[in-house]
Coordinates of C-alpha atoms in Angstrom, one line a residue:
M222 CA 144.2 -28.1 -32.7
A223 CA 145.3 -25.1 -30.6
S224 CA 144.2 -26.8 -27.1
A225 CA 146.2 -29.6 -28.4
K226 CA 149.2 -28.2 -29.2
K227 CA 149.2 -25.9 -26.2
A228 CA 148.8 -29.8 -24.2
V229 CA 152.1 -31.1 -25.8
L230 CA 154.1 -28.0 -25.3
G231 CA 153.9 -28.6 -21.4
P232 CA 154.9 -25.2 -19.0
L233 CA 157.1 -22.8 -20.2
V234 CA 160.1 -20.6 -18.8
G235 CA 160.9 -17.1 -19.9
A236 CA 164.7 -15.8 -19.7
V237 CA 165.6 -12.8 -19.8
D238 CA 169.0 -11.9 -21.5
Q239 CA 171.0 -8.9 -21.0
G240 CA 173.8 -8.4 -23.0
T241 CA 176.2 -5.3 -22.7
S242 CA 174.8 -5.0 -27.0
S243 CA 171.3 -6.0 -26.6
T244 CA 168.6 -7.7 -24.9
R245 CA 166.5 -10.4 -24.9
F246 CA 164.4 -12.5 -23.6
L247 CA 163.3 -16.1 -24.9
V248 CA 160.4 -18.9 -24.3
F249 CA 161.5 -22.1 -23.5
N250 CA 159.3 -25.5 -23.3
S251 CA 161.0 -26.9 -19.5
K252 CA 160.1 -30.4 -20.7
T253 CA 162.6 -30.4 -23.8
A254 CA 164.3 -27.2 -23.6
E255 CA 163.5 -25.9 -27.0
L256 CA 163.5 -22.6 -28.1
L257 CA 159.9 -21.8 -28.8
S258 CA 160.1 -18.0 -29.3
H259 CA 162.1 -15.2 -28.8
H260 CA 162.8 -11.2 -29.5
Q261 CA 166.0 -8.6 -29.3
V262 CA 166.7 -5.2 -29.4
E263 CA 169.9 -3.4 -29.4
I264 CA 171.2 -1.3 -26.9
K265 CA 173.3 1.7 -27.0
Q266 CA 176.4 2.2 -25.7
E267 CA 178.0 5.9 -24.6
F268 CA 181.4 7.2 -24.8
P269 CA 181.6 10.4 -23.3
R270 CA 185.1 10.1 -23.0
E271 CA 187.9 8.2 -23.8
G272 CA 188.1 4.6 -21.9
W273 CA 184.5 5.4 -20.7
V274 CA 181.5 3.1 -21.4
E275 CA 178.0 3.7 -20.2
Q276 CA 175.0 2.3 -21.0
D277 CA 171.4 4.4 -19.7
P278 CA 169.9 1.5 -17.3
K279 CA 166.3 3.1 -18.4
E280 CA 166.7 2.3 -22.0
I281 CA 168.1 -1.5 -20.5
L282 CA 164.8 -1.5 -18.5
Q283 CA 162.6 -0.4 -21.1
S284 CA 164.2 -2.9 -24.0
V285 CA 163.6 -5.5 -21.3
Y286 CA 160.2 -4.1 -21.1
E287 CA 160.0 -4.3 -25.2
C288 CA 161.3 -7.7 -25.9
I289 CA 158.9 -9.2 -23.5
E290 CA 155.8 -8.0 -25.4
K291 CA 156.9 -8.7 -28.9
T292 CA 158.0 -12.4 -27.7
C293 CA 154.4 -12.5 -26.5
E294 CA 152.9 -11.3 -29.3
K295 CA 155.0 -13.8 -30.9
L296 CA 153.6 -16.6 -29.2
G297 CA 150.2 -15.4 -29.5
Q298 CA 150.6 -15.6 -33.1
L299 CA 151.4 -19.1 -32.6
N300 CA 148.5 -19.9 -30.5
I301 CA 150.6 -20.8 -27.9
D302 CA 148.9 -19.6 -24.5
I303 CA 151.2 -17.3 -22.7
S304 CA 149.6 -17.9 -19.3
N305 CA 151.2 -21.3 -19.1
I306 CA 154.6 -19.2 -19.1
K307 CA 155.4 -20.0 -14.9
A308 CA 158.4 -18.6 -14.2
I309 CA 161.1 -16.5 -15.4
G310 CA 165.2 -16.1 -15.6
V311 CA 167.7 -13.7 -15.6
S312 CA 171.3 -13.7 -17.5
N313 CA 172.7 -10.3 -17.7
Q314 CA 176.2 -8.8 -18.9
R315 CA 178.4 -9.0 -15.5
E316 CA 180.4 -6.1 -13.3
T317 CA 178.3 -3.7 -15.1
T318 CA 177.2 -0.9 -12.3
V319 CA 174.4 1.0 -11.3
V320 CA 173.4 3.2 -8.6
W321 CA 169.4 5.1 -8.4
D322 CA 167.2 6.6 -5.9
K323 CA 164.7 3.9 -4.2
L324 CA 162.4 7.0 -3.4
T325 CA 161.5 7.3 -7.1
G326 CA 163.2 4.6 -8.9
E327 CA 165.4 7.0 -11.4
P328 CA 169.2 6.1 -12.2
L329 CA 171.5 8.4 -10.3
Y330 CA 173.8 7.8 -13.0
N331 CA 174.6 6.1 -16.1
A332 CA 175.1 2.1 -16.0
V333 CA 178.9 2.2 -15.9
A334 CA 180.2 -0.2 -18.2
A335 CA 184.1 -2.3 -18.4
P336 CA 185.8 -1.4 -22.5
V337 CA 185.0 -4.3 -24.3
S338 CA 186.9 -3.4 -27.5
P339 CA 190.2 -3.3 -28.6
G340 CA 191.3 0.1 -28.5
P341 CA 195.1 1.8 -27.2
S342 CA 195.6 0.4 -23.9
D343 CA 198.0 -2.7 -23.1
P344 CA 197.6 -5.3 -20.6
A345 CA 199.6 -3.6 -18.1
A346 CA 197.2 -0.7 -17.8
V347 CA 194.7 -3.5 -16.6
V348 CA 196.3 -3.6 -13.0
P349 CA 198.0 -1.2 -11.1
S350 CA 201.9 -1.3 -11.1
G351 CA 202.7 -3.6 -8.0
S352 CA 200.5 -5.9 -8.1
S353 CA 200.9 -9.6 -8.5
V354 CA 198.4 -11.2 -10.1
P355 CA 196.7 -9.7 -13.4
A356 CA 193.4 -9.2 -14.1
A357 CA 192.5 -12.5 -16.3
G358 CA 188.7 -11.7 -16.3
A359 CA 187.5 -10.1 -19.3
S360 CA 187.2 -10.9 -22.8
S361 CA 189.2 -8.1 -24.0
V362 CA 189.9 -6.5 -20.9
W363 CA 190.6 -3.3 -21.8
L364 CA 192.3 -0.3 -19.6
D365 CA 189.3 1.8 -18.0
L366 CA 190.8 5.2 -17.7
R367 CA 188.2 6.6 -15.9
T368 CA 188.6 4.4 -12.7
Q369 CA 192.7 3.6 -13.7
S370 CA 194.1 6.3 -10.7
T371 CA 190.9 4.8 -8.7
V372 CA 192.5 1.6 -8.5
E373 CA 195.8 2.9 -8.2
S374 CA 195.3 5.2 -5.2
L375 CA 193.7 1.7 -3.7
S376 CA 196.6 -0.5 -4.5
K377 CA 199.0 2.3 -2.3
R378 CA 197.1 1.1 0.8
I379 CA 197.9 -2.3 0.5
P380 CA 200.8 -3.6 2.0
G381 CA 202.7 -6.1 -0.8
N382 CA 200.1 -6.7 -3.6
N383 CA 197.0 -7.4 -3.7
N384 CA 196.3 -10.8 -2.0
F385 CA 194.0 -9.2 0.6
V386 CA 191.4 -9.0 -2.3
K387 CA 192.5 -11.6 -4.1
S388 CA 192.4 -14.7 -1.4
K389 CA 188.6 -12.8 -0.3
T390 CA 187.3 -12.7 -3.6
G391 CA 189.4 -14.5 -6.2
L392 CA 189.5 -11.6 -8.2
P393 CA 192.2 -9.4 -8.4
L394 CA 192.4 -5.3 -7.9
S395 CA 190.9 -4.6 -11.4
T396 CA 189.5 -1.4 -13.2
Y397 CA 187.0 -4.3 -14.4
F398 CA 185.5 -5.0 -11.5
S399 CA 182.0 -3.5 -9.9
A400 CA 183.6 -2.2 -6.5
V401 CA 186.2 0.5 -8.4
K402 CA 183.7 1.7 -10.4
L403 CA 181.3 2.5 -7.5
R404 CA 183.8 3.7 -5.6
W405 CA 184.2 6.2 -8.6
L406 CA 180.9 7.3 -8.3
L407 CA 181.0 8.1 -4.6
D408 CA 183.7 9.9 -5.6
N409 CA 182.7 11.8 -8.3
V410 CA 178.9 12.3 -9.4
R411 CA 177.1 14.3 -5.9
K412 CA 173.7 13.5 -6.9
V413 CA 174.8 9.8 -5.9
Q414 CA 176.6 11.1 -3.0
K415 CA 173.8 13.2 -1.7
A416 CA 171.4 9.9 -2.3
V417 CA 174.1 7.9 -0.1
E418 CA 173.8 10.4 2.5
E419 CA 169.6 10.6 2.5
D420 CA 169.8 6.5 2.5
R421 CA 168.3 6.8 -0.7
A422 CA 170.9 5.4 -2.8
L423 CA 170.7 1.6 -4.1
F424 CA 173.7 0.1 -5.6
G425 CA 173.3 -3.0 -8.0
T426 CA 174.7 -5.3 -10.9
I427 CA 172.5 -5.1 -14.0
D428 CA 170.4 -8.0 -12.4
S429 CA 170.0 -6.4 -9.5
W430 CA 168.3 -3.4 -11.1
L431 CA 166.0 -4.8 -13.5
I432 CA 165.2 -7.2 -10.5
W433 CA 163.9 -4.5 -8.9
S434 CA 162.7 -2.8 -11.5
L435 CA 160.4 -6.0 -12.6
T436 CA 159.2 -7.1 -8.7
G437 CA 157.6 -3.3 -8.7
G438 CA 160.7 -0.8 -8.5
A439 CA 159.7 2.1 -5.6
S440 CA 155.8 0.6 -5.2
G441 CA 157.8 -2.5 -2.9
G442 CA 160.6 -4.0 -6.0
V443 CA 163.5 -6.7 -4.2
H444 CA 166.4 -5.5 -3.6
C445 CA 168.7 -8.9 -4.8
T446 CA 171.0 -10.1 -6.2
D447 CA 172.7 -14.1 -6.8
V448 CA 176.5 -15.2 -5.6
T449 CA 177.8 -15.1 -9.3
N450 CA 177.0 -11.8 -9.6
A451 CA 177.9 -10.3 -5.9
S452 CA 181.5 -12.6 -6.8
R453 CA 182.4 -10.7 -9.5
T454 CA 181.5 -7.0 -7.1
M455 CA 185.1 -7.3 -5.5
L456 CA 183.2 -6.7 -2.2
F457 CA 181.7 -10.0 -2.4
N458 CA 183.4 -13.1 0.4
I459 CA 183.4 -16.4 -2.1
H460 CA 183.9 -18.8 1.1
S461 CA 181.2 -17.0 3.6
L462 CA 179.4 -16.1 0.9
E463 CA 178.5 -12.9 2.1
W464 CA 179.4 -9.2 1.3
D465 CA 183.1 -8.5 3.6
K466 CA 182.9 -6.4 6.1
E467 CA 186.6 -5.4 5.9
L468 CA 186.8 -5.0 2.2
C469 CA 183.4 -2.9 1.8
E470 CA 186.0 -0.9 4.9
F471 CA 188.6 -1.2 2.6
F472 CA 187.0 0.4 -0.4
E473 CA 185.1 2.5 1.7
I474 CA 181.6 1.0 0.7
P475 CA 178.0 2.0 3.1
M476 CA 177.2 -2.1 3.8
K477 CA 173.6 -0.1 2.9
I478 CA 173.3 0.5 -0.3
L479 CA 174.3 -2.9 -0.9
P480 CA 171.7 -5.9 -2.8
N481 CA 170.6 -8.8 -0.5
V482 CA 172.8 -12.2 -2.0
R483 CA 170.3 -15.3 -2.5
S484 CA 171.1 -18.0 -4.4
S485 CA 171.2 -18.5 -8.5
S486 CA 167.5 -20.6 -7.9
E487 CA 165.0 -19.5 -5.7
I488 CA 161.8 -17.4 -5.7
Y489 CA 163.2 -13.4 -5.3
G490 CA 160.0 -11.9 -6.1
L491 CA 157.0 -11.8 -8.4
M492 CA 156.4 -9.6 -12.1
K493 CA 155.0 -6.5 -11.4
I494 CA 154.3 -5.0 -14.7
S495 CA 150.9 -3.8 -15.0
H496 CA 151.9 -0.6 -16.9
S497 CA 152.8 -2.5 -19.9
P498 CA 149.3 -3.7 -21.3
K499 CA 151.1 -6.6 -23.5
A500 CA 154.1 -7.2 -21.1
G501 CA 151.3 -7.1 -18.2
A502 CA 150.1 -10.7 -19.3
L503 CA 153.5 -12.1 -16.7
E504 CA 151.5 -10.1 -13.7
G505 CA 152.6 -12.5 -11.1
V506 CA 154.9 -14.8 -12.3
P507 CA 157.5 -15.3 -10.3
I508 CA 161.1 -14.2 -11.4
S509 CA 163.5 -17.1 -9.8
G510 CA 166.8 -17.5 -11.5
C511 CA 169.7 -15.1 -12.0
L512 CA 173.4 -16.0 -13.3
G513 CA 175.6 -13.9 -14.3
D514 CA 176.1 -14.6 -18.1
Q515 CA 178.8 -16.7 -18.3
S516 CA 177.7 -18.6 -15.4
A517 CA 174.7 -19.5 -17.3
A518 CA 176.2 -20.7 -20.6
L519 CA 178.0 -23.0 -17.7
V520 CA 174.7 -23.7 -16.2
G521 CA 172.5 -24.1 -19.7
Q522 CA 176.0 -26.0 -21.2
M523 CA 174.8 -28.5 -18.2
C524 CA 178.3 -28.7 -16.9
F525 CA 177.7 -29.5 -13.6
Q526 CA 180.4 -32.3 -12.8
D527 CA 184.3 -31.0 -11.6
G528 CA 186.3 -30.4 -14.2
Q529 CA 183.6 -29.8 -17.0
A530 CA 184.6 -26.3 -19.5
K531 CA 183.0 -24.4 -21.6
N532 CA 184.5 -22.0 -23.5
T533 CA 182.2 -19.3 -25.2
Y534 CA 183.6 -17.5 -28.5
G535 CA 183.2 -14.0 -29.7
T536 CA 185.2 -11.0 -29.5
G537 CA 187.2 -12.5 -27.1
C538 CA 186.7 -16.0 -25.7
F539 CA 185.3 -16.8 -22.0
L540 CA 186.5 -20.2 -20.5
L541 CA 184.9 -21.5 -17.4
C542 CA 185.5 -24.8 -15.4
N543 CA 183.8 -26.0 -12.9
T544 CA 186.1 -27.1 -9.6
G545 CA 183.3 -28.3 -8.0
R546 CA 183.1 -27.1 -4.1
K547 CA 186.8 -26.3 -3.6
C548 CA 187.8 -23.0 -4.7
V549 CA 191.2 -23.4 -6.9
F550 CA 193.4 -20.4 -6.9
S551 CA 195.1 -20.0 -9.8
E552 CA 199.2 -20.0 -10.2
H553 CA 198.4 -19.0 -13.7
G554 CA 196.6 -15.7 -14.0
L555 CA 192.8 -17.5 -14.2
L556 CA 190.1 -16.1 -12.1
T557 CA 188.5 -17.8 -9.3
T558 CA 184.5 -17.5 -9.1
V559 CA 181.2 -18.8 -8.1
A560 CA 179.8 -20.8 -10.8
Y561 CA 176.6 -21.3 -9.4
K562 CA 174.3 -22.3 -6.6
L563 CA 171.1 -24.1 -7.2
G564 CA 168.8 -23.3 -4.6
R565 CA 168.7 -22.0 -1.3
D566 CA 170.5 -25.0 0.6
K567 CA 171.7 -26.4 -2.2
P568 CA 175.8 -26.6 -2.1
V569 CA 177.9 -23.2 -3.6
Y570 CA 180.2 -24.6 -6.4
Y571 CA 183.5 -22.3 -7.8
A572 CA 185.0 -22.6 -11.2
L573 CA 188.2 -21.1 -12.9
E574 CA 188.0 -18.7 -15.5
G575 CA 190.2 -17.5 -17.9
S576 CA 189.7 -15.1 -21.0
V577 CA 191.7 -15.2 -24.8
A578 CA 191.2 -11.3 -25.6
I579 CA 191.3 -11.4 -29.2
A580 CA 189.6 -14.6 -30.5
G581 CA 186.0 -12.7 -33.7
A582 CA 188.1 -9.4 -33.1
V583 CA 191.1 -10.8 -34.9
I584 CA 188.3 -11.6 -37.9
R585 CA 187.2 -8.1 -37.3
W586 CA 190.7 -7.0 -38.2
L587 CA 191.7 -8.7 -40.9
R588 CA 188.2 -7.3 -42.3
D589 CA 188.3 -3.9 -41.5
N590 CA 192.1 -3.1 -41.2
L591 CA 193.7 -5.1 -44.0
G592 CA 190.2 -5.5 -45.9
I593 CA 191.1 -9.5 -47.5
I594 CA 187.5 -10.5 -46.6
K595 CA 184.4 -7.9 -46.8
S596 CA 182.4 -10.6 -44.4
S597 CA 182.9 -12.2 -41.2
E598 CA 181.6 -15.9 -42.5
E599 CA 184.0 -15.0 -45.8
I600 CA 186.8 -16.5 -43.4
E601 CA 185.8 -20.3 -43.3
K602 CA 185.3 -20.4 -46.6
L603 CA 189.0 -18.4 -47.6
A604 CA 190.5 -21.1 -45.0
K605 CA 188.2 -24.2 -46.6
E606 CA 190.3 -23.1 -50.0
V607 CA 193.7 -23.9 -48.4
G608 CA 193.2 -26.3 -45.6
T609 CA 196.6 -25.0 -43.8
S610 CA 197.6 -22.2 -42.9
Y611 CA 201.5 -23.7 -44.8
G612 CA 203.3 -22.5 -41.6
C613 CA 202.3 -18.8 -41.4
Y614 CA 201.9 -18.3 -37.6
F615 CA 199.2 -15.1 -36.6
V616 CA 199.9 -13.8 -32.8
P617 CA 196.9 -11.1 -32.1
A618 CA 199.1 -9.7 -29.8
F619 CA 197.4 -6.3 -30.2
S620 CA 198.1 -4.4 -27.3
G621 CA 200.2 -7.4 -25.4
L622 CA 200.1 -11.3 -24.5
Y623 CA 197.2 -11.8 -21.7
A624 CA 196.8 -15.4 -19.8
P625 CA 199.3 -17.2 -19.6
Y626 CA 202.2 -15.3 -20.6
W627 CA 201.2 -10.8 -19.4
E628 CA 203.8 -9.6 -20.8
P629 CA 202.6 -6.0 -22.1
S630 CA 205.7 -5.5 -24.2
A631 CA 204.5 -8.1 -26.9
R632 CA 202.6 -6.7 -30.0
G633 CA 201.1 -8.7 -33.5
I634 CA 203.1 -10.9 -36.0
I635 CA 202.1 -13.0 -38.8
C636 CA 205.6 -14.9 -39.4
G637 CA 206.3 -18.2 -41.3
L638 CA 205.6 -16.6 -44.5
T639 CA 207.2 -17.6 -47.7
Q640 CA 206.5 -16.6 -51.4
F641 CA 203.6 -19.2 -51.5
T642 CA 201.5 -17.5 -48.6
N643 CA 198.6 -15.5 -50.1
K644 CA 195.1 -14.5 -48.1
C645 CA 193.9 -17.6 -47.9
H646 CA 196.9 -19.2 -45.1
I647 CA 196.4 -16.1 -43.3
A648 CA 192.6 -16.5 -42.9
F649 CA 193.1 -19.9 -42.3
A650 CA 196.6 -19.1 -39.7
A651 CA 194.2 -16.8 -38.0
L652 CA 191.7 -19.3 -37.0
E653 CA 194.1 -21.2 -35.9
A654 CA 194.8 -18.4 -33.4
V655 CA 191.9 -18.3 -31.4
C656 CA 192.4 -22.5 -31.0
F657 CA 195.9 -22.1 -29.9
Q658 CA 195.2 -19.2 -27.0
T659 CA 192.3 -20.9 -26.1
R660 CA 194.8 -24.4 -25.6
E661 CA 197.0 -21.8 -23.8
I662 CA 194.6 -21.4 -21.4
L663 CA 193.1 -24.9 -21.2
D664 CA 196.3 -25.9 -20.3
A665 CA 196.9 -23.4 -17.5
M666 CA 193.4 -24.8 -15.7
N667 CA 195.0 -28.4 -16.5
R668 CA 197.4 -27.5 -14.3
D669 CA 195.5 -25.5 -11.9
C670 CA 192.6 -28.1 -10.7
G671 CA 195.2 -31.0 -11.5
I672 CA 192.0 -33.1 -14.0
P673 CA 193.1 -32.7 -17.6
L674 CA 189.5 -32.6 -19.8
S675 CA 187.8 -35.1 -21.7
H676 CA 185.7 -32.8 -23.9
L677 CA 185.3 -29.1 -24.2
Q678 CA 181.5 -27.5 -24.8
V679 CA 181.5 -24.6 -26.6
D680 CA 178.9 -21.8 -27.9
G681 CA 178.8 -18.5 -28.9
G682 CA 179.0 -17.0 -32.4
M683 CA 182.0 -17.7 -33.7
T684 CA 181.2 -21.5 -33.4
N685 CA 179.1 -21.8 -37.0
N686 CA 182.5 -21.6 -38.5
K687 CA 183.2 -25.7 -39.1
I688 CA 186.9 -25.1 -39.5
L689 CA 187.0 -23.4 -36.8
M690 CA 185.5 -25.7 -34.4
Q691 CA 187.8 -29.0 -36.4
L692 CA 190.5 -27.0 -35.7
Q693 CA 189.8 -26.7 -32.5
A694 CA 189.6 -30.5 -31.9
D695 CA 193.0 -30.8 -33.8
I696 CA 195.4 -28.5 -31.6
L697 CA 193.0 -29.3 -27.9
Y698 CA 193.4 -33.5 -29.0
I699 CA 190.1 -33.9 -27.5
P700 CA 186.4 -33.7 -28.5
V701 CA 185.0 -30.5 -29.1
V702 CA 181.2 -30.9 -28.4
K703 CA 178.6 -27.9 -29.6
P704 CA 174.7 -28.1 -28.7
S705 CA 172.4 -27.8 -32.0
M706 CA 171.0 -24.9 -29.5
P707 CA 172.9 -22.3 -29.3
E708 CA 171.1 -19.7 -26.7
T709 CA 173.0 -21.5 -23.8
T710 CA 173.0 -18.4 -21.3
A711 CA 169.5 -17.7 -21.7
L712 CA 168.6 -21.6 -21.3
G713 CA 170.6 -21.5 -18.7
A714 CA 168.9 -18.8 -16.6
A715 CA 165.6 -20.7 -17.5
M716 CA 166.5 -23.5 -16.3
A717 CA 168.0 -22.0 -12.7
A718 CA 164.2 -20.4 -12.7
G719 CA 162.3 -23.5 -13.9
A720 CA 164.1 -25.9 -11.4
A721 CA 163.4 -23.2 -7.9
E722 CA 161.7 -24.8 -5.2
G723 CA 158.0 -23.4 -5.7
V724 CA 158.2 -23.8 -9.7
G725 CA 159.8 -27.2 -10.1
V726 CA 158.2 -27.5 -13.9
W727 CA 162.4 -28.3 -14.7
S728 CA 164.7 -30.9 -13.8
L729 CA 168.3 -30.3 -14.1
E730 CA 168.8 -34.0 -15.4
P731 CA 170.8 -34.4 -18.9
E732 CA 168.1 -36.7 -20.4
D733 CA 165.5 -34.0 -20.1
L734 CA 167.4 -31.9 -22.6
S735 CA 165.4 -34.1 -25.6
A736 CA 165.6 -31.2 -27.6
V737 CA 169.2 -30.4 -27.5
T738 CA 171.3 -32.7 -29.7
M739 CA 175.2 -32.3 -29.5
E740 CA 177.2 -31.9 -33.0
R741 CA 180.9 -33.3 -32.2
F742 CA 183.9 -33.0 -33.9
E743 CA 186.5 -35.2 -33.1
P744 CA 190.3 -34.6 -33.4
Q745 CA 191.4 -35.8 -37.2
I746 CA 195.1 -35.3 -36.7
N747 CA 197.2 -37.4 -34.8
A748 CA 198.9 -36.9 -31.6
E749 CA 202.6 -35.9 -32.7
E750 CA 201.5 -33.4 -35.4
S751 CA 198.9 -32.1 -33.0
E752 CA 201.7 -31.2 -30.0
I753 CA 204.2 -30.2 -33.3
R754 CA 201.7 -27.1 -34.3
Y755 CA 200.6 -26.5 -30.3
S756 CA 204.8 -26.4 -29.9
T757 CA 205.3 -24.1 -33.3
W758 CA 202.5 -21.7 -32.0
K759 CA 204.7 -21.3 -29.1
K760 CA 207.9 -20.3 -30.9
A761 CA 205.4 -17.7 -32.7
V762 CA 204.8 -16.0 -29.4
M763 CA 208.2 -16.1 -28.5
K764 CA 208.6 -14.1 -31.2
S765 CA 206.4 -11.7 -30.3
M766 CA 208.0 -10.1 -27.0
G767 CA 209.9 -7.4 -26.3
W768 CA 208.8 -5.6 -29.1
V769 CA 207.4 -2.6 -26.5
T770 CA 210.4 -2.3 -24.4
T771 CA 209.6 1.1 -22.3
Q772 CA 206.3 -1.1 -20.8
S773 CA 208.2 -3.7 -19.9
S774 CA 209.4 -2.3 -17.0
E775 CA 206.2 -1.1 -15.6
S776 CA 204.2 -3.4 -16.2
G777 CA 202.7 -5.0 -12.6
M778 CA 202.3 -8.9 -14.3
P779 CA 204.4 -11.7 -13.0

């Protein structure tokens, strides 16, 4: 019986999914995309000072080992032969910066992450004064107090504005991206300075640190990254697909510490973790896929066509739209980024990326600050009781408005209240706010791309809320499509790994994802009603502006 089961499964592919709050290892059947088993370990964030966010690189690495071990154990209990795992992919939190000693394998400082929790900052603080383009790339793009002075001093060296950086990288000069964090480490951490002087230092984002460690570390580990992660460093030329000498000189980053840039789907090296008895069973398995988390979700959603887009609903929302083989530079504060390059000899694809700063965060605010719900799941129940906001609109501009407005003077408002309004209407309005903000980003994408979206593919924790998904379809007035298998980020990394040359166990054709069915939400209101609600939202947004007049003149926003 066991052998029959093994025969049916076909080759398996593993995926490390390393995020800001947890690490997971997942194993998929490459023939059907079915998730067979997984394990998750929470990881700590450290806040040594206000506005500083750090993580321990060794804890991150240890969590990967633990997840691999536990998943292998679970597969054994399911009578699944782990020697059938033919490849491993890596998906990771982007921009987070690590510097380590290549001789000892020891990190020289904690991993420097971007603050992603609501804080006292405002959108103006993300961008240095005088910049012409704001930072739109982060979900909840809050001020990184550690590196703000670094950005301010760098911005003074750019004549006019930051188009020097943006034209090469697609990114604005911002505290959010890796180059500024690396510059801070080089300026402020003596251990890092000394290791660079003695030619012992290696830099990487989390993917580089994991791949180097998993392929042998100080005993011959492979120091590489992929084009999607490289494109978030502010040191990478997204046109030539190489580290940019001028950018490295501008940031004063020694190029010798940078990883080799590879495609998102090729064999980087083989697993060498024999010191871990249970995970050691994967010794010699190729690591052959690597994608930053949002690119991985784009691949996992099969958004391979020009104009296809996905939205990930979390604390904030991340929207990526595939723009094909051309770089589209936004006129509306969106980022241009590398979507993927699925093979050494395959073409590179680009994407426009935008974000909604406050999505799931507004639900937490209703729970923690107002106390109208006890758990995040309750919001759907409250909204369902009324089925309407009854003319109530909620603009959650807690720290100003981000794309496409870039208005730091705005503050959150709830308007259109009557004596009839109750907490259910406010709950409904909060869900609508997530959808209206998503529409504003997608409208900006449509204007930049010139290709109206035919449907929106969705993933992330909030997509379990059926009222939210139906509202999104109504407000966009296009279908919203949700996969039955929610692990799209890990799936994308597994697909890239399994499809790599020399592995070849995963076809990237849509018909080969037979285990992934789609739930489709069609608009249930007429187009006129959808437009009336959207225009009323825009009126509410205008009412939210101008509350904090002292900051308006200080903003670097357009």
